[in-house]
Coordinates of C-alpha atoms in Angstrom, one line a residue:
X1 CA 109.7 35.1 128.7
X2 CA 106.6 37.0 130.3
X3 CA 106.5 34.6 134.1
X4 CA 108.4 36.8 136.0
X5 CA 107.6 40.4 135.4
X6 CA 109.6 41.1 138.2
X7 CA 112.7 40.3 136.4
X8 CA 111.8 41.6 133.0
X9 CA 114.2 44.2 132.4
X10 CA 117.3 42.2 133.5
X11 CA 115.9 39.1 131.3
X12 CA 115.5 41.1 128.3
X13 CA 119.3 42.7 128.6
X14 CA 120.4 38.9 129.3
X15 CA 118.5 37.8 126.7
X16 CA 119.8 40.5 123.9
X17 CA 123.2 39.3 125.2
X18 CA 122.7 36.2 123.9
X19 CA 122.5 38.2 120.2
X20 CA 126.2 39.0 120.4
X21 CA 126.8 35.2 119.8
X22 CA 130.4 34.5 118.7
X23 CA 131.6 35.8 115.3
X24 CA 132.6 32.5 114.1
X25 CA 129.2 31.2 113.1
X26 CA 126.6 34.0 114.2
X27 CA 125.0 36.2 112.4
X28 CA 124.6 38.8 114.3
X29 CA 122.1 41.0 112.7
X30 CA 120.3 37.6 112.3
X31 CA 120.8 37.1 116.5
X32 CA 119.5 40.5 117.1
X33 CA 116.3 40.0 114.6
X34 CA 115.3 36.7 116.7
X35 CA 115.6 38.0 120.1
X36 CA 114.1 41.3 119.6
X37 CA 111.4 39.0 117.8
X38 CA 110.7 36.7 120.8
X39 CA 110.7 39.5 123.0
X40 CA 107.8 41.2 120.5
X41 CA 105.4 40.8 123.5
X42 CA 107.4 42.5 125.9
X43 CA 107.9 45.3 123.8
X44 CA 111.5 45.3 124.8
X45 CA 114.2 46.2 122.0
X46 CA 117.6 45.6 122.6
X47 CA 120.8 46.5 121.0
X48 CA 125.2 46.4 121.3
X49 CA 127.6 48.4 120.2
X50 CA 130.4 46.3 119.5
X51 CA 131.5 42.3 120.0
X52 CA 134.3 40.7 121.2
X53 CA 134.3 37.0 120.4
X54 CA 137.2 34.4 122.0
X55 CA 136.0 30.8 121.7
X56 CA 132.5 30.3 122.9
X57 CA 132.4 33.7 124.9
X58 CA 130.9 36.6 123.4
X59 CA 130.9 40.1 125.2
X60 CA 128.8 42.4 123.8
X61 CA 130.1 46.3 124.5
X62 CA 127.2 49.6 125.0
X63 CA 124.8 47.4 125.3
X64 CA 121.1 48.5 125.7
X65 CA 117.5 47.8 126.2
X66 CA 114.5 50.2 125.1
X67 CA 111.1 49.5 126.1
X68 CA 108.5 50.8 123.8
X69 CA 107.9 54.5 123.6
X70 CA 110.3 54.3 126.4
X71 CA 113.8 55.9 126.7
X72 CA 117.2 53.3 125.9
X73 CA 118.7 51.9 129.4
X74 CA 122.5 51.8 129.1
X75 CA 123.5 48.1 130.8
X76 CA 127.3 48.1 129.9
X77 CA 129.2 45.1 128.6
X78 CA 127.0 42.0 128.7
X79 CA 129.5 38.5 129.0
X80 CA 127.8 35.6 127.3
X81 CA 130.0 32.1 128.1
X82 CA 129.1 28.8 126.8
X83 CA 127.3 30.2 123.3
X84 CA 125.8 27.9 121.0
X85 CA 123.7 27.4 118.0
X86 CA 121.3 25.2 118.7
X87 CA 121.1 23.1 114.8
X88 CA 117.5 25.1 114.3
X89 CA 118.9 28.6 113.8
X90 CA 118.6 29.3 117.5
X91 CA 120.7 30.1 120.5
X92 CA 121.7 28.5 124.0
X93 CA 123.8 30.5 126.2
X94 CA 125.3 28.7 129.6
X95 CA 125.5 32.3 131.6
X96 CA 125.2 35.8 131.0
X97 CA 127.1 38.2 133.2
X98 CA 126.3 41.8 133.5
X99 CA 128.4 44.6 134.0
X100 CA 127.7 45.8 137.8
X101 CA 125.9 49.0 138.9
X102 CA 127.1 52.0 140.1
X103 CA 124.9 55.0 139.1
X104 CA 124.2 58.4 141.1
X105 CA 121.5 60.8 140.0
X106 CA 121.3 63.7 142.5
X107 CA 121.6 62.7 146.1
X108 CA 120.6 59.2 144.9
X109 CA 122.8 56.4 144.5
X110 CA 122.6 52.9 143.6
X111 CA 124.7 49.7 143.2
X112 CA 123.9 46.2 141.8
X113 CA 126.7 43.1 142.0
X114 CA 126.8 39.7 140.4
X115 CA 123.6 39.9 138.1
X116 CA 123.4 36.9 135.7
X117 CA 121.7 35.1 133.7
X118 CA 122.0 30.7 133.0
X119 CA 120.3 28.4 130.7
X120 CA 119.3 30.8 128.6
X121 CA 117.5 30.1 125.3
X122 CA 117.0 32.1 121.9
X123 CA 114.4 30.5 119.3
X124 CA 114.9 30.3 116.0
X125 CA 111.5 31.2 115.3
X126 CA 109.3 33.1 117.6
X127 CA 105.5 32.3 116.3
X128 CA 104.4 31.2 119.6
X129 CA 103.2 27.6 118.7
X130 CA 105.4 25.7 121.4
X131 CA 107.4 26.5 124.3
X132 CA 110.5 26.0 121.8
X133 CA 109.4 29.1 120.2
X134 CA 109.8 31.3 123.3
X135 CA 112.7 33.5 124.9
X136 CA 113.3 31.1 127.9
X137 CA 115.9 31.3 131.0
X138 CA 116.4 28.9 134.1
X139 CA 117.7 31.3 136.2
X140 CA 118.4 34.7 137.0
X141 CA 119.4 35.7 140.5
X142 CA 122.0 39.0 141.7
X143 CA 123.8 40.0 144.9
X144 CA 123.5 42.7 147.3
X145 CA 121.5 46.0 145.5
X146 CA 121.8 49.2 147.9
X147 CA 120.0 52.5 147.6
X148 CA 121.7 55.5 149.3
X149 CA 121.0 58.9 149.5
X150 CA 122.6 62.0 150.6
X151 CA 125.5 59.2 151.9
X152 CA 123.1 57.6 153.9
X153 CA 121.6 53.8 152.8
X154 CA 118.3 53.5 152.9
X155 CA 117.4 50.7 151.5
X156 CA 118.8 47.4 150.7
X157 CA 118.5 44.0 149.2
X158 CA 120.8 40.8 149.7
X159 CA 119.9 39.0 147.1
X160 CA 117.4 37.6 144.1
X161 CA 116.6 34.6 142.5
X162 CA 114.5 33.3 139.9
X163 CA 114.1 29.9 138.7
X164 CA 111.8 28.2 135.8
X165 CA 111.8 24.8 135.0
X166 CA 110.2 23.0 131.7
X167 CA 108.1 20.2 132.9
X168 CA 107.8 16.8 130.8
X169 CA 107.4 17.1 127.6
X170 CA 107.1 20.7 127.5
X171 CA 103.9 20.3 129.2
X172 CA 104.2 23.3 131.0
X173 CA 106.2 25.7 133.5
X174 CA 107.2 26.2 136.8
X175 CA 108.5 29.0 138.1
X176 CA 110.0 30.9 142.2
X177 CA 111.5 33.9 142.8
X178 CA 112.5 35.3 146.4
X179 CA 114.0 38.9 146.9
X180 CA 115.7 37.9 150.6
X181 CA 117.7 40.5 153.3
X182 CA 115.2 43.5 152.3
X183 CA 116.2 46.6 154.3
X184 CA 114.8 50.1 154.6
X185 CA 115.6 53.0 156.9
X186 CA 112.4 54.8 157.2
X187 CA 113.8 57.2 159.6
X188 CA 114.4 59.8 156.7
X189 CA 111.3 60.2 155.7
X190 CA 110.8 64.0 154.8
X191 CA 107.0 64.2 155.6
X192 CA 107.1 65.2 158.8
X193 CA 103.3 63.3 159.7
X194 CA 104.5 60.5 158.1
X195 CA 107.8 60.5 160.0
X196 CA 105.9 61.1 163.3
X197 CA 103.6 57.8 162.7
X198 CA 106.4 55.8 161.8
X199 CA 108.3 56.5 165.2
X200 CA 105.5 55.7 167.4
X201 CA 105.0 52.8 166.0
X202 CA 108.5 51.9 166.4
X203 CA 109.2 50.8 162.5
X204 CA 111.9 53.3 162.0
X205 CA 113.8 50.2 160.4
X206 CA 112.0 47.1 158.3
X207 CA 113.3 44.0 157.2
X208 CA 111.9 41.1 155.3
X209 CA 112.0 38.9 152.2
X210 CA 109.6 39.1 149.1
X211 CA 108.6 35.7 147.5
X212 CA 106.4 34.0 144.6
X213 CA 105.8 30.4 143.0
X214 CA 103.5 29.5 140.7
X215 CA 102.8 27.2 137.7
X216 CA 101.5 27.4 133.7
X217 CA 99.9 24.2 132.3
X218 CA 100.2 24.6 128.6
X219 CA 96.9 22.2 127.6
X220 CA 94.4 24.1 129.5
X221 CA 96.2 27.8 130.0
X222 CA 96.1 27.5 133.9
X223 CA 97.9 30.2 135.2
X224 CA 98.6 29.8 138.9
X225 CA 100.1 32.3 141.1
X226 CA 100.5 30.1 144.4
X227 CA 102.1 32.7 146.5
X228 CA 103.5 36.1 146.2
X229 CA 104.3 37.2 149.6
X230 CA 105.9 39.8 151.4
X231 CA 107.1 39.1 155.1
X232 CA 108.6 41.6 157.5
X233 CA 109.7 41.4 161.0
X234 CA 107.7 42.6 163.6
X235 CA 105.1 43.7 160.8
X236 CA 103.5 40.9 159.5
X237 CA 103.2 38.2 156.3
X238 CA 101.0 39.5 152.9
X239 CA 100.0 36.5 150.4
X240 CA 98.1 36.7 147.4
X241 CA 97.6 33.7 145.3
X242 CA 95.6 33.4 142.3
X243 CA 94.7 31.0 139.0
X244 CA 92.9 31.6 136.0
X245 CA 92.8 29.2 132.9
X246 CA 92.5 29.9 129.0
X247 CA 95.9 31.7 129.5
X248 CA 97.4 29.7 126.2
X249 CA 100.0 29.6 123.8
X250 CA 97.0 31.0 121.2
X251 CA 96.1 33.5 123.8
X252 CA 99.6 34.4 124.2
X253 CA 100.2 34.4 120.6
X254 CA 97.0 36.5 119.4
X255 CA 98.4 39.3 122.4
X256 CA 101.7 39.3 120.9
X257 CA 100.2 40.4 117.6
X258 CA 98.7 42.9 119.1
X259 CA 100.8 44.6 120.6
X260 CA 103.1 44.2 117.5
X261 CA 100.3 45.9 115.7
X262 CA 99.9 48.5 118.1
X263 CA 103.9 49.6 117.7
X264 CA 103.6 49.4 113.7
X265 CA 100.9 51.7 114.1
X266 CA 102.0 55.5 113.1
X267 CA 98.6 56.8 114.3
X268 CA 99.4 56.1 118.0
X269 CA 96.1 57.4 119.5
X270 CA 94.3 54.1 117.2
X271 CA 96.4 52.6 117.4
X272 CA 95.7 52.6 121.5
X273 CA 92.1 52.4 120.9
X274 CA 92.8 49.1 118.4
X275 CA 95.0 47.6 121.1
X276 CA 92.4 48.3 123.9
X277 CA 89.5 46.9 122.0
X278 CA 91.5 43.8 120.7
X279 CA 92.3 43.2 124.5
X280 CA 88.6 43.1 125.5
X281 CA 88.2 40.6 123.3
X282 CA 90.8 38.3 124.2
X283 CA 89.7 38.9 128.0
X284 CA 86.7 36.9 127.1
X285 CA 89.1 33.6 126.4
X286 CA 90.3 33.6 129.8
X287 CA 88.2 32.4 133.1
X288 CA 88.4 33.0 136.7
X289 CA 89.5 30.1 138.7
X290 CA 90.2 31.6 142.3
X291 CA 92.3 33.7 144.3
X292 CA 93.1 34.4 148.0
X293 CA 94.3 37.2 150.0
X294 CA 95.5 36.6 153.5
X295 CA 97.4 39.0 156.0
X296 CA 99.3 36.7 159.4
X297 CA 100.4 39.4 161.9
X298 CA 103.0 39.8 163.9
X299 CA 102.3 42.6 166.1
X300 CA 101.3 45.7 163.3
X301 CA 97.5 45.3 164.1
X302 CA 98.1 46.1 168.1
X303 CA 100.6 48.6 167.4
X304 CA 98.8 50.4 165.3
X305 CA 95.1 50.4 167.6
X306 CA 97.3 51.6 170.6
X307 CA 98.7 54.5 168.5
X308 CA 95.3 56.0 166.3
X309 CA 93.8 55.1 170.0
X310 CA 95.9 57.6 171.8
X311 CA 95.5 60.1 169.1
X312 CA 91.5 59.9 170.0
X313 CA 92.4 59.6 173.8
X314 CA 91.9 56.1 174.4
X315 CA 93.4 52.8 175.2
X316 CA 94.5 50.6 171.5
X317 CA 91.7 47.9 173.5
X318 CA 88.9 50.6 173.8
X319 CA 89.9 51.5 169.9
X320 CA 89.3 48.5 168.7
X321 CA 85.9 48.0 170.5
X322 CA 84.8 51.2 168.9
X323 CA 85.5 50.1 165.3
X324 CA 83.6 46.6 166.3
X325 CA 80.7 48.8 167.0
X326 CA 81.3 51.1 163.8
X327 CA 82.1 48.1 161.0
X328 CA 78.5 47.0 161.0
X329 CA 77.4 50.2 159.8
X330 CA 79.9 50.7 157.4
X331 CA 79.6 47.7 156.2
X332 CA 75.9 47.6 155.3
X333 CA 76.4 50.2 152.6
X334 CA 77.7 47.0 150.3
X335 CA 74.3 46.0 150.4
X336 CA 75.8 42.1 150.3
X337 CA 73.8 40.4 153.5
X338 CA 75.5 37.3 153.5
X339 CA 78.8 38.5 152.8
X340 CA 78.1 41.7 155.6
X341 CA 77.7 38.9 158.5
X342 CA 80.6 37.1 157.5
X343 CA 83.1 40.4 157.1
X344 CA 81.7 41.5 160.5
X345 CA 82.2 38.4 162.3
X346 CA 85.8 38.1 160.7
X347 CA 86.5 42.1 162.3
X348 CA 85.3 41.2 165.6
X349 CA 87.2 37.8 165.9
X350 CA 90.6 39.8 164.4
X351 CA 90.0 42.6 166.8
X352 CA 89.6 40.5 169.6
X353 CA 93.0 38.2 169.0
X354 CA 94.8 39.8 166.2
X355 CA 96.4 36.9 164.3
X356 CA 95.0 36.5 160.6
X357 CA 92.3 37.8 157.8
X358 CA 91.8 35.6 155.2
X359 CA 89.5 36.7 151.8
X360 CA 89.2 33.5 149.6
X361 CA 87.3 33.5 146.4
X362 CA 86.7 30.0 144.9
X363 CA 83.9 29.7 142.4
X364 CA 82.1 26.1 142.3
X365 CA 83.4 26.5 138.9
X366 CA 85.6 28.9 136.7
X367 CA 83.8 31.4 136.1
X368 CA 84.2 33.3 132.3
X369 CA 85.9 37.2 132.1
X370 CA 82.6 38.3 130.4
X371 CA 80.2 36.8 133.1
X372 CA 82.4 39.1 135.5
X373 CA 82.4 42.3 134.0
X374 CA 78.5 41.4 133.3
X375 CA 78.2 41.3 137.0
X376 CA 79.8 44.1 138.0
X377 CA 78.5 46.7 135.5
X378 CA 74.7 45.4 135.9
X379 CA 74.7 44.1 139.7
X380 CA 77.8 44.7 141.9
X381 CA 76.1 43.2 144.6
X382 CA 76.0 39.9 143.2
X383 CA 80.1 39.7 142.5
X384 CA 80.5 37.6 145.8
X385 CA 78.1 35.2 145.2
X386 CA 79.5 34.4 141.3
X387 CA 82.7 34.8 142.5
X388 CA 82.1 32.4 145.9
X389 CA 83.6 34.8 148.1
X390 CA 84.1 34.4 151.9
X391 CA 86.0 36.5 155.0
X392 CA 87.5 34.7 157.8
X393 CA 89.6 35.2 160.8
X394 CA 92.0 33.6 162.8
X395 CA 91.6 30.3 161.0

């Protein structure tokens, strides 16, 4: 499954759990083949020592994942409950536990609870011509992951969760994910400049939550990324959102091959080469639809003016009247008139009332990969006005 990048890793050890299916009908070297083979994209190789079968629960022991070129990551025992074949030669699994983490390297230490896996799916045949042919989950989600070092936790998570849903007739996808309770003690930051900064402007602590939703319609490959967020306390809210269409099962298919390709290849430096070129080419299938970056705040912008302010000897108001007078001028080296008024407009109205700074770029219509690239390599200037771009504040 390639929706929530995010989750990757975790999915693909969940996933080569499913592979230790019971003993009483499984193949396992036949599981193995077929999730290693949907995951071919990914790159992701996994692999058990041994399996202990009891009914429909299968717990696979040592087990690991290996990205390519990459270095094996040990994951521990892997319990699969509710395994099934599916009557096509593939595999349903209800949930997937894994082993919790407790690791220390150094001063560093970290711990993971309650990671699973439910509804996960194993294809029989992974050629990419239907969603039936592709590693698939419902869920994944974990509890509390804590970072400490030297004794000392500095950073924290209470939870994750990621869901995707089929929609009618395998028309498409929908996908969320939300990281929630994120902590971090910035007090022990080593660089003492660093450290300084973050003091006066009083975010020696942070919390805040990390989401993202979004959508895949199969027929047309529009790819939607409706929000991925990050909002902290006292700091301020981050969205992106994006869509871009052509993103298909052929597309998706014809990368696969690729980067299978690439991994056969012995001659690895080509092999590279190959793979890059054969990306540029499947670039040109895909089309720009829109996108949207937008920063609400919630104090950062005024808190930050009052501190550079005082550095220069001057009040955080009189700081941000001197980059008014200095945004013009910067500005004007883009060289983009129309977009110049809007961005310096945006910066005075921001400056004035910090609350929000919106860049949205939405084409009359999508606009092709090539035309992009054309644009940018042969007139830069011109990107705004191909890609409809506009700046605006406080709305």
């Amino acid at each position: 499954m390639h929706y929530h990048r995010p989750f990757t890793t975790l999915f693909a050890g969940v996933a080569l759990a499913a592979l230790a299916s019971p003993a009483f009908a499984l193949d396992g070297v036949d599981l193995v083949a077929k999730l290693n083979a949907a995951n071919g994209a990914s790159g992701l190789t996994v692999a058990y020592g041994t399996i202990a079968t009891d009914g429909d629960t299968v717990t696979l022991k040592s087990t690991t994942v290996t990205p390519a070129g990459g270095e094996a990551m040990a994951l521990g025992d892997v319990r699969l409950e509710g395994v099934a074949e599916d009557g096509d030669g593939g595999y349903t699994v209800e949930t997937v536990r894994f082993a919790d983490v407790d690791r220390t390297e150094g001063d560093m230490t970290i711990t993971a609870t309650d990671m699973q896996l439910s509804g996960l799916v194993v294809p029989a045949k992974a050629d990419g011509t239907s969603l039936d042919t592709m590693l698939f989950y419902e869920r994944a989600s974990s509890g509390p992951i804590k970072v400490t070092s030297k004794g000392t936790e500095v950073f924290s998570v209470a939870g994750m969760e990621a869901n995707v849903i089929r929609r009618a007739n395998d028309a498409g996808l929908d996908y969320d994910a939300t990281v929630s309770g994120i902590k971090a003690d910035l007090s022990k930051v080593e660089d003492p400049k660093s450290r300084d900064m973050i003091q006066k402007l009083g975010m020696t602590t942070i919390d805040g939550k990390a989401s993202v939703k979004g959508s895949w319609t199969l027929d047309t490959g529009l790819m939607t990324v409706d929000e991925y967020a990050f909002d902290f306390t006292d700091i301020g809210r981050l969205d992106l959102s994006f869509a871009i269409s052509g993103y298909t099962l052929e597309f998706l298919n014809a990368m696969r091959e690729a980067v299978e390709t690439a991994q056969a290849s012995p001659n690895k430096e080509e092999a590279n080469n190959a793979f890059g070129m054969s990306m540029m080419g499947l670039m040109q299938q895909l089309s720009f639809n829109s996108a949207k970056i937008s920063f609400n705040d919630a104090s950062l912008t005024k808190k930050v003016l009052d501190v550079v302010g005082a550095e220069q000897g001057v009040t955080g108001e009189q700081m941000a009247q001197s980059l008014k007078g200095m945004a013009p001028l910067m500005i004007a080296q883009l060289n983009m008139p129309e977009l110049q008024n809007q961005i310096s407009q945006a910066i005075n109205t921001y400056l004035d009332d910090p609350k929000s700074l919106t860049i949205t770029a939405a084409p009359a219509a999508p606009v092709p990969f090539p035309m992009i690239m054309g644009a940018a390599m042969g007139a830069p200037n011109t990107i705004p006005q191909v890609l409809g771009v506009t700046v605006k504040a406080n709305e």
